[in-house]
Coordinates of N, CA, C and O in Angstrom, one line a residue:
R1 N 9.5 -30.3 5.3 CA 9.6 -30.8 6.7 C 8.4 -31.6 7.0 O 7.3 -31.1 6.9
A2 N 8.6 -32.7 7.5 CA 7.5 -33.6 7.9 C 6.7 -33.0 9.1 O 7.3 -32.4 10.0
G3 N 5.4 -33.1 9.0 CA 4.6 -32.6 10.1 C 4.3 -31.1 10.1 O 3.8 -30.6 11.1
N4 N 4.8 -30.4 9.1 CA 4.6 -29.0 9.1 C 3.7 -28.6 7.9 O 4.0 -27.6 7.2
A5 N 2.7 -29.3 7.6 CA 1.8 -29.0 6.5 C 1.0 -27.7 6.7 O 0.7 -27.4 7.9
A6 N 0.8 -27.0 5.7 CA 0.1 -25.7 5.8 C -1.4 -25.8 5.8 O -2.1 -24.9 5.8
G7 N -1.9 -27.1 5.7 CA -3.4 -27.3 5.7 C -3.8 -28.1 4.5 O -3.0 -28.4 3.6
A8 N -5.1 -28.4 4.4 CA -5.6 -29.3 3.3 C -5.4 -28.7 2.0 O -5.1 -29.4 1.0
G9 N -5.5 -27.4 1.8 CA -5.3 -26.7 0.5 C -3.9 -26.3 0.1 O -3.7 -25.6 -0.8
A10 N -2.9 -26.8 0.9 CA -1.6 -26.4 0.7 C -1.1 -26.9 -0.6 O -1.4 -28.0 -1.1
L11 N -0.2 -26.1 -1.3 CA 0.4 -26.6 -2.5 C 1.5 -27.6 -2.2 O 2.2 -27.5 -1.2
P12 N 1.8 -28.5 -3.1 CA 2.9 -29.4 -3.0 C 4.2 -28.6 -3.0 O 4.3 -27.5 -3.5
P13 N 5.3 -29.1 -2.4 CA 6.6 -28.3 -2.3 C 7.1 -27.8 -3.7 O 7.5 -26.6 -3.7
D14 N 7.0 -28.5 -4.7 CA 7.5 -28.0 -6.0 C 6.6 -26.8 -6.5 O 7.2 -25.9 -7.0
A15 N 5.3 -26.9 -6.3 CA 4.4 -25.8 -6.7 C 4.7 -24.6 -5.9 O 4.6 -23.5 -6.4
R16 N 5.0 -24.8 -4.6 CA 5.3 -23.6 -3.7 C 6.5 -22.9 -4.2 O 6.6 -21.7 -4.2
R17 N 7.6 -23.7 -4.5 CA 8.8 -23.2 -5.0 C 8.6 -22.4 -6.3 O 9.1 -21.3 -6.5
D18 N 7.8 -23.0 -7.2 CA 7.5 -22.3 -8.5 C 6.8 -21.0 -8.2 O 7.1 -20.0 -8.9
K19 N 5.8 -21.0 -7.3 CA 5.0 -19.8 -7.1 C 5.9 -18.8 -6.4 O 5.8 -17.6 -6.8
A20 N 6.8 -19.1 -5.5 CA 7.7 -18.2 -4.8 C 8.6 -17.6 -5.9 O 8.8 -16.4 -5.9
A21 N 9.2 -18.4 -6.8 CA 10.1 -17.9 -7.8 C 9.3 -16.9 -8.7 O 9.9 -15.8 -9.1
Q22 N 8.1 -17.2 -9.1 CA 7.3 -16.3 -9.9 C 7.0 -15.0 -9.2 O 7.2 -13.9 -9.8
L23 N 6.6 -15.0 -8.0 CA 6.4 -13.8 -7.2 C 7.6 -13.0 -7.0 O 7.6 -11.7 -7.2
L24 N 8.8 -13.6 -6.7 CA 10.0 -12.9 -6.6 C 10.5 -12.2 -7.9 O 11.0 -11.1 -7.9
A25 N 10.2 -12.9 -9.0 CA 10.5 -12.4 -10.3 C 9.7 -11.1 -10.6 O 10.2 -10.1 -11.2
L26 N 8.5 -11.1 -10.1 CA 7.6 -9.9 -10.3 C 8.2 -8.7 -9.7 O 7.9 -7.5 -10.1
V27 N 9.0 -8.8 -8.6 CA 9.6 -7.7 -7.9 C 11.1 -7.6 -8.1 O 11.8 -7.0 -7.3
N28 N 11.5 -8.1 -9.2 CA 13.0 -8.1 -9.6 C 13.9 -8.7 -8.6 O 15.0 -8.2 -8.4
L29 N 13.5 -9.7 -7.9 CA 14.3 -10.4 -7.0 C 14.5 -11.9 -7.3 O 15.0 -12.7 -6.5
G30 N 14.3 -12.2 -8.6 CA 14.5 -13.6 -9.1 C 16.0 -13.9 -8.9 O 16.9 -13.1 -9.1
G31 N 16.3 -15.1 -8.5 CA 17.6 -15.6 -8.3 C 18.1 -15.3 -6.9 O 19.2 -15.7 -6.5
L32 N 17.3 -14.6 -6.0 CA 17.8 -14.4 -4.7 C 17.0 -15.3 -3.7 O 17.1 -15.0 -2.5
E33 N 16.4 -16.3 -4.2 CA 15.5 -17.2 -3.3 C 16.3 -17.8 -2.1 O 15.7 -18.0 -1.1
A34 N 17.6 -18.1 -2.3 CA 18.4 -18.7 -1.3 C 19.0 -17.7 -0.2 O 19.5 -18.2 0.8
R35 N 18.8 -16.5 -0.5 CA 19.4 -15.5 0.4 C 18.6 -15.4 1.8 O 17.4 -15.6 1.8
R36 N 19.3 -15.2 2.8 CA 18.7 -14.9 4.1 C 18.2 -13.5 4.2 O 18.8 -12.6 3.5
P37 N 17.2 -13.2 5.0 CA 16.7 -11.8 5.1 C 17.8 -10.8 5.4 O 17.8 -9.7 4.9
A38 N 18.8 -11.1 6.3 CA 19.9 -10.2 6.6 C 20.8 -9.9 5.5 O 21.5 -8.9 5.5
E39 N 20.7 -10.7 4.4 CA 21.5 -10.5 3.2 C 20.8 -9.6 2.2 O 21.4 -9.3 1.1
L40 N 19.6 -9.2 2.5 CA 18.8 -8.3 1.6 C 18.8 -6.9 2.1 O 18.8 -6.7 3.4
S41 N 18.7 -5.9 1.2 CA 18.5 -4.5 1.7 C 17.1 -4.3 2.3 O 16.3 -5.2 2.1
G42 N 16.9 -3.2 2.9 CA 15.6 -2.9 3.5 C 14.5 -2.9 2.4 O 13.4 -3.4 2.6
G43 N 14.8 -2.3 1.3 CA 13.8 -2.3 0.2 C 13.5 -3.6 -0.4 O 12.4 -4.0 -0.7
Q44 N 14.6 -4.5 -0.5 CA 14.4 -5.8 -0.9 C 13.5 -6.6 0.1 O 12.6 -7.4 -0.3
Q45 N 13.8 -6.4 1.4 CA 13.0 -7.1 2.4 C 11.6 -6.7 2.3 O 10.7 -7.5 2.5
Q46 N 11.3 -5.4 2.1 CA 9.9 -4.9 2.0 C 9.2 -5.5 0.8 O 8.1 -5.9 0.8
R47 N 9.9 -5.6 -0.3 CA 9.3 -6.2 -1.5 C 9.0 -7.7 -1.3 O 8.0 -8.2 -1.7
V48 N 9.9 -8.4 -0.6 CA 9.6 -9.8 -0.2 C 8.4 -9.8 0.6 O 7.5 -10.7 0.4
A49 N 8.2 -8.9 1.6 CA 7.0 -8.9 2.4 C 5.8 -8.7 1.6 O 4.7 -9.3 1.9
V50 N 5.8 -7.8 0.6 CA 4.6 -7.5 -0.2 C 4.3 -8.8 -1.0 O 3.1 -9.2 -1.0
V51 N 5.2 -9.4 -1.7 CA 4.9 -10.6 -2.4 C 4.5 -11.8 -1.6 O 3.7 -12.6 -1.9
R52 N 5.1 -11.9 -0.4 CA 4.7 -12.9 0.6 C 3.3 -12.8 0.9 O 2.5 -13.8 1.1
S53 N 2.8 -11.6 1.1 CA 1.4 -11.4 1.4 C 0.5 -11.8 0.2 O -0.7 -12.0 0.5
L54 N 1.0 -11.9 -1.0 CA 0.2 -12.4 -2.1 C 0.3 -13.9 -2.4 O -0.4 -14.3 -3.3
A55 N 1.1 -14.6 -1.6 CA 1.3 -16.0 -1.9 C 0.0 -16.8 -2.0 O 0.0 -17.8 -2.7
N56 N -0.9 -16.5 -1.2 CA -2.2 -17.3 -1.1 C -3.3 -16.7 -1.9 O -4.5 -17.0 -1.7
D57 N -3.0 -15.8 -2.9 CA -3.9 -15.1 -3.7 C -5.1 -14.5 -2.9 O -6.3 -14.7 -3.2
P58 N -4.8 -13.6 -2.0 CA -5.8 -13.0 -1.2 C -6.6 -11.9 -2.0 O -6.1 -11.4 -3.0
A59 N -7.8 -11.7 -1.6 CA -8.6 -10.6 -2.2 C -8.2 -9.3 -1.6 O -8.3 -8.3 -2.3
V60 N -7.8 -9.3 -0.4 CA -7.4 -8.0 0.3 C -6.1 -8.2 1.1 O -5.9 -9.3 1.7
V61 N -5.2 -7.2 1.0 CA -4.0 -7.3 1.8 C -4.0 -6.0 2.7 O -4.2 -4.9 2.2
F62 N -3.8 -6.2 4.0 CA -3.7 -5.1 4.9 C -2.3 -4.8 5.2 O -1.5 -5.6 5.5
A63 N -1.9 -3.5 5.0 CA -0.5 -3.1 5.1 C -0.4 -1.9 6.1 O -1.0 -0.8 5.9
D64 N 0.3 -2.1 7.2 CA 0.4 -1.1 8.3 C 1.8 -0.4 8.1 O 2.8 -1.0 8.3
E65 N 1.8 0.8 7.6 CA 3.0 1.6 7.4 C 4.0 0.7 6.6 O 5.1 0.5 7.0
P66 N 3.6 0.3 5.4 CA 4.5 -0.6 4.6 C 5.9 -0.1 4.2 O 6.7 -0.8 3.9
T67 N 6.0 1.3 4.3 CA 7.3 1.8 3.9 C 7.9 2.7 5.0 O 8.9 3.4 4.8
G68 N 7.4 2.5 6.2 CA 7.9 3.3 7.3 C 9.4 3.3 7.6 O 9.9 4.2 8.1
N69 N 10.0 2.2 7.3 CA 11.5 2.0 7.6 C 12.3 2.2 6.4 O 13.5 1.8 6.4
L70 N 11.8 2.7 5.3 CA 12.5 2.8 4.0 C 12.8 4.3 3.7 O 12.1 5.2 4.1
D71 N 13.9 4.5 2.9 CA 14.2 5.8 2.4 C 13.1 6.1 1.4 O 12.4 5.2 0.9
S72 N 13.0 7.4 0.9 CA 11.9 7.8 0.1 C 11.9 7.1 -1.3 O 10.9 6.7 -1.8
K73 N 13.1 6.8 -1.9 CA 13.2 6.1 -3.1 C 12.7 4.7 -3.0 O 11.9 4.3 -3.9
S74 N 13.2 4.0 -2.0 CA 12.7 2.6 -1.8 C 11.2 2.6 -1.5 O 10.5 1.7 -2.0
G75 N 10.8 3.5 -0.7 CA 9.3 3.6 -0.4 C 8.5 3.8 -1.6 O 7.5 3.1 -1.8
R76 N 8.9 4.7 -2.5 CA 8.2 4.9 -3.8 C 8.1 3.7 -4.6 O 7.1 3.3 -5.2
M77 N 9.3 2.9 -4.6 CA 9.3 1.7 -5.4 C 8.3 0.7 -4.8 O 7.6 0.0 -5.6
V78 N 8.2 0.6 -3.5 CA 7.3 -0.4 -2.9 C 5.8 0.1 -3.2 O 5.0 -0.8 -3.5
F79 N 5.5 1.4 -3.1 CA 4.2 1.9 -3.4 C 3.8 1.6 -4.9 O 2.7 1.2 -5.2
D80 N 4.8 1.9 -5.8 CA 4.5 1.6 -7.2 C 4.3 0.1 -7.4 O 3.4 -0.3 -8.2
L81 N 5.0 -0.7 -6.7 CA 4.8 -2.2 -6.8 C 3.4 -2.6 -6.3 O 2.7 -3.3 -7.0
M82 N 3.0 -2.0 -5.2 CA 1.7 -2.3 -4.7 C 0.6 -1.9 -5.7 O -0.4 -2.6 -5.9
K83 N 0.8 -0.7 -6.3 CA -0.2 -0.2 -7.3 C -0.2 -1.2 -8.5 O -1.3 -1.6 -8.9
R84 N 1.0 -1.6 -9.0 CA 1.0 -2.5 -10.1 C 0.4 -3.8 -9.8 O -0.4 -4.4 -10.6
L85 N 0.8 -4.4 -8.7 CA 0.2 -5.7 -8.3 C -1.3 -5.7 -8.1 O -2.0 -6.6 -8.4
S86 N -1.8 -4.6 -7.6 CA -3.2 -4.4 -7.4 C -3.9 -4.4 -8.8 O -4.9 -5.1 -9.0
R87 N -3.3 -3.7 -9.7 CA -3.9 -3.7 -11.1 C -3.8 -5.1 -11.7 O -4.8 -5.6 -12.3
E88 N -2.7 -5.7 -11.6 CA -2.5 -7.0 -12.3 C -3.2 -8.2 -11.6 O -3.7 -9.1 -12.3
S89 N -3.3 -8.2 -10.3 CA -3.8 -9.4 -9.6 C -5.3 -9.1 -9.2 O -6.0 -10.1 -8.8
G90 N -5.7 -7.9 -9.1 CA -7.0 -7.6 -8.6 C -7.1 -7.5 -7.1 O -8.1 -7.3 -6.5
T91 N -6.0 -7.7 -6.4 CA -5.9 -7.6 -5.0 C -6.1 -6.2 -4.5 O -5.4 -5.3 -5.1
A92 N -6.9 -6.0 -3.5 CA -7.1 -4.7 -2.9 C -6.1 -4.5 -1.8 O -5.9 -5.5 -1.0
F93 N -5.4 -3.4 -1.7 CA -4.5 -3.1 -0.6 C -5.2 -2.0 0.3 O -5.6 -1.0 -0.2
V94 N -5.3 -2.4 1.6 CA -5.8 -1.4 2.6 C -4.6 -1.0 3.4 O -3.9 -1.9 4.0
M95 N -4.2 0.3 3.3 CA -3.0 0.7 3.9 C -3.2 1.7 5.0 O -4.0 2.6 4.8
V96 N -2.4 1.6 6.0 CA -2.4 2.6 7.1 C -1.1 3.4 6.8 O 0.0 2.8 6.7
T97 N -1.2 4.7 6.7 CA 0.0 5.6 6.5 C -0.3 6.9 7.2 O -1.4 7.3 7.3
H98 N 0.8 7.6 7.5 CA 0.8 9.0 8.0 C 1.2 9.9 6.9 O 1.2 11.1 7.1
D99 N 1.5 9.4 5.7 CA 1.9 10.3 4.6 C 0.7 10.6 3.7 O 0.3 9.8 2.9
V100 N 0.2 11.8 3.8 CA -1.0 12.2 3.1 C -0.8 12.1 1.6 O -1.7 11.6 0.9
G101 N 0.3 12.6 1.1 CA 0.5 12.6 -0.3 C 0.5 11.2 -0.9 O -0.1 11.0 -1.9
E102 N 1.2 10.3 -0.2 CA 1.2 8.9 -0.7 C -0.2 8.3 -0.6 O -0.6 7.5 -1.5
A103 N -0.9 8.6 0.4 CA -2.3 8.1 0.5 C -3.1 8.5 -0.6 O -3.9 7.7 -1.2
I104 N -3.0 9.8 -1.0 CA -3.8 10.3 -2.1 C -3.3 9.7 -3.4 O -4.1 9.2 -4.3
Y105 N -2.0 9.6 -3.6 CA -1.4 9.1 -4.9 C -1.8 7.6 -5.1 O -2.1 7.2 -6.2
L106 N -1.9 6.8 -4.0 CA -2.2 5.4 -4.2 C -3.6 5.0 -4.1 O -4.0 3.9 -4.5
S107 N -4.5 5.8 -3.6 CA -5.8 5.4 -3.2 C -6.9 5.9 -4.1 O -6.8 6.9 -4.8
E108 N -8.0 5.2 -4.0 CA -9.3 5.6 -4.6 C -10.1 6.4 -3.6 O -11.0 7.2 -4.0
R109 N -9.8 6.1 -2.3 CA -10.4 6.9 -1.3 C -9.5 6.9 -0.1 O -8.8 5.9 0.2
V110 N -9.6 7.9 0.7 CA -8.8 8.1 1.9 C -9.7 8.2 3.1 O -10.6 9.0 3.1
V111 N -9.5 7.3 4.1 CA -10.3 7.3 5.3 C -9.5 8.0 6.4 O -8.4 7.5 6.7
V112 N -10.0 9.1 6.9 CA -9.3 9.8 7.9 C -9.9 9.5 9.3 O -11.2 9.5 9.4
L113 N -9.1 9.1 10.2 CA -9.6 8.6 11.5 C -9.4 9.7 12.6 O -8.5 10.6 12.5
T114 N -10.3 9.7 13.6 CA -10.2 10.6 14.7 C -9.1 10.1 15.6 O -8.7 8.9 15.5
Q115 N -8.7 10.9 16.6 CA -7.7 10.4 17.6 C -8.5 9.5 18.5 O -9.7 9.3 18.4
R116 N -7.8 8.9 19.5 CA -8.4 8.0 20.4 C -9.8 8.4 20.9 O -10.0 9.5 21.4
P117 N -10.8 7.5 20.8 CA -10.8 6.3 20.0 C -10.8 6.5 18.5 O -11.4 7.5 18.1
G118 N -10.2 5.7 17.8 CA -10.1 5.8 16.3 C -11.4 5.6 15.7 O -11.9 4.4 15.6
R119 N -12.1 6.6 15.2 CA -13.3 6.5 14.5 C -13.2 7.2 13.2 O -12.3 8.1 13.0
V120 N -14.0 6.9 12.2 CA -14.0 7.6 10.9 C -14.4 9.1 11.1 O -15.5 9.4 11.5
A121 N -13.5 10.0 10.7 CA -13.8 11.4 10.7 C -14.3 11.8 9.4 O -15.2 12.6 9.3
D122 N -13.8 11.2 8.3 CA -14.3 11.5 7.0 C -13.7 10.5 6.0 O -12.7 9.8 6.3
V123 N -14.4 10.3 4.9 CA -13.9 9.5 3.8 C -13.8 10.5 2.6 O -14.8 11.1 2.2
V124 N -12.6 10.6 2.1 CA -12.4 11.6 1.0 C -12.1 10.8 -0.3 O -11.2 9.9 -0.4
E125 N -13.0 11.0 -1.3 CA -12.9 10.3 -2.6 C -11.7 10.9 -3.4 O -11.5 12.1 -3.4
V126 N -10.9 10.1 -4.0 CA -9.8 10.5 -4.9 C -10.2 10.3 -6.3 O -10.4 9.1 -6.7
P127 N -10.3 11.3 -7.1 CA -10.9 11.2 -8.5 C -10.0 10.9 -9.6 O -10.4 11.1 -10.8
F128 N -8.8 10.3 -9.4 CA -7.8 10.2 -10.5 C -7.8 8.9 -11.2 O -7.1 8.8 -12.2
G129 N -8.5 7.9 -10.8 CA -8.4 6.6 -11.5 C -7.2 5.8 -11.1 O -6.3 6.4 -10.5
R130 N -7.2 4.6 -11.4 CA -6.1 3.7 -11.0 C -4.8 3.9 -11.7 O -3.7 3.6 -11.2
S131 N -4.8 4.3 -13.0 CA -3.6 4.3 -13.8 C -2.9 5.7 -13.7 O -2.1 6.0 -14.6
R132 N -3.1 6.4 -12.7 CA -2.4 7.8 -12.5 C -0.9 7.6 -12.4 O -0.4 6.6 -11.9
G133 N -0.2 8.6 -12.9 CA 1.2 8.7 -12.8 C 1.7 9.8 -11.8 O 0.8 10.5 -11.3
P134 N 3.0 9.9 -11.6 CA 3.5 10.9 -10.7 C 3.1 12.3 -11.0 O 3.1 13.2 -10.1
E135 N 2.8 12.6 -12.2 CA 2.4 14.0 -12.5 C 1.1 14.5 -11.8 O 0.9 15.7 -11.7
V136 N 0.3 13.5 -11.4 CA -0.9 13.9 -10.7 C -0.7 14.7 -9.4 O -1.5 15.4 -9.0
R137 N 0.5 14.5 -8.9 CA 0.9 15.2 -7.6 C 0.9 16.8 -7.8 O 0.8 17.5 -6.9
R138 N 1.0 17.2 -9.1 CA 1.0 18.6 -9.4 C -0.4 19.1 -9.8 O -0.6 20.3 -10.0
D139 N -1.4 18.2 -9.9 CA -2.7 18.6 -10.2 C -3.4 19.4 -9.1 O -3.2 19.1 -7.9
E140 N -4.1 20.5 -9.5 CA -4.7 21.4 -8.5 C -5.7 20.6 -7.6 O -5.8 20.9 -6.4
R141 N -6.4 19.6 -8.2 CA -7.3 18.8 -7.3 C -6.6 18.0 -6.3 O -7.0 17.8 -5.2
F142 N -5.4 17.5 -6.7 CA -4.6 16.7 -5.8 C -4.2 17.6 -4.6 O -4.3 17.2 -3.4
L143 N -3.7 18.8 -4.9 CA -3.3 19.7 -3.8 C -4.4 20.1 -2.9 O -4.3 20.2 -1.7
A144 N -5.6 20.3 -3.5 CA -6.8 20.6 -2.7 C -7.2 19.5 -1.8 O -7.6 19.7 -0.7
I145 N -7.1 18.3 -2.3 CA -7.4 17.1 -1.5 C -6.4 17.0 -0.3 O -6.8 16.7 0.8
E146 N -5.2 17.2 -0.7 CA -4.1 17.2 0.4 C -4.4 18.2 1.5 O -4.3 17.9 2.7
D147 N -4.8 19.4 1.1 CA -5.1 20.5 2.1 C -6.3 20.1 2.9 O -6.3 20.2 4.1
E148 N -7.3 19.5 2.2 CA -8.5 19.1 2.9 C -8.2 18.0 4.0 O -8.7 18.1 5.1
I149 N -7.4 17.0 3.6 CA -7.0 16.0 4.6 C -6.2 16.5 5.7 O -6.3 16.2 6.9
D150 N -5.2 17.4 5.4 CA -4.4 18.0 6.4 C -5.3 18.8 7.4 O -5.1 18.7 8.6
D151 N -6.3 19.5 6.9 CA -7.2 20.2 7.8 C -8.0 19.2 8.7 O -8.1 19.4 9.9
L152 N -8.4 18.1 8.1 CA -9.1 17.0 8.9 C -8.2 16.4 10.0 O -8.6 16.2 11.1
L153 N -7.0 16.2 9.6 CA -6.0 15.7 10.6 C -5.7 16.6 11.7 O -5.5 16.2 12.9
R154 N -5.7 17.9 11.4 CA -5.5 18.9 12.5 C -6.7 18.9 13.5 O -6.5 19.0 14.7
T155 N -7.9 18.8 13.0 CA -9.1 18.9 13.9 C -9.5 17.5 14.4 O -10.0 17.4 15.5
R156 N -9.3 16.5 13.6 CA -9.7 15.1 13.9 C -11.2 15.0 14.4 O -11.5 14.2 15.2
R157 N -12.0 15.9 13.9 CA -13.4 15.8 14.2 C -14.2 15.4 12.9 O -13.8 15.8 11.8
P158 N -15.3 14.7 13.1 CA -16.0 14.3 11.9 C -16.5 15.6 11.1 O -16.9 16.5 11.7
K159 N -16.4 15.5 9.8 CA -16.9 16.5 8.9 C -18.3 16.3 8.5 O -18.7 15.1 8.3
T160 N -19.1 17.3 8.5 CA -20.5 17.0 8.2 C -21.0 17.8 7.0 O -22.0 18.4 6.9
A161 N -20.2 17.8 5.9 CA -20.6 18.5 4.7 C -21.6 17.6 4.0 O -21.6 16.4 4.1
P162 N -22.5 18.2 3.1 CA -23.5 17.4 2.4 C -22.8 16.3 1.6 O -21.8 16.6 0.9
G163 N -23.4 15.1 1.6 CA -22.8 14.0 0.8 C -21.7 13.3 1.4 O -21.1 12.4 0.8
R164 N -21.2 13.7 2.5 CA -20.1 13.1 3.2 C -20.5 12.3 4.4 O -21.4 12.7 5.1
P165 N -19.9 11.1 4.6 CA -20.2 10.4 5.8 C -19.8 11.2 7.0 O -18.7 11.9 7.0
S166 N -20.5 11.2 8.1 CA -20.1 11.9 9.3 C -19.5 11.1 10.4 O -19.2 11.6 11.4
G167 N -19.2 9.9 10.1 CA -18.5 9.1 11.1 C -19.4 8.1 11.7 O -19.2 7.4 12.6

């Protein structure tokens, strides 16, 4: 469309189409480029949102409750996609979630916030590395971290253990 340029660094139309097709193929949606959002399932729409956020090759993507409206199977698929894309592209995902287990499973660190005003109550390091699989959820350390974060969420007060930020 004339007069609707995305800026000086914008890709030409053919390159934009190629990039969109490449990103959609990454999330198993190749061939659905012509579909309208209403013609896609909730999980497909969420995967489109994830790859749309990667279109300009960002260093960081901020995701606020990225699976809040999805069933658990579709949510796990989107989280696994974010993990894979982070590994493959080097993009960091900063995610807001209320699901403690998913936060631990996906993250290298979990930042727990106080209630209003939202301040850092604690930063909990997650020791499992980036290539962890679902079996990590049964690891005793995982369960201990989950308990620790649940306790922090109940109190929402900064923790002052040695070596931990206090907010």
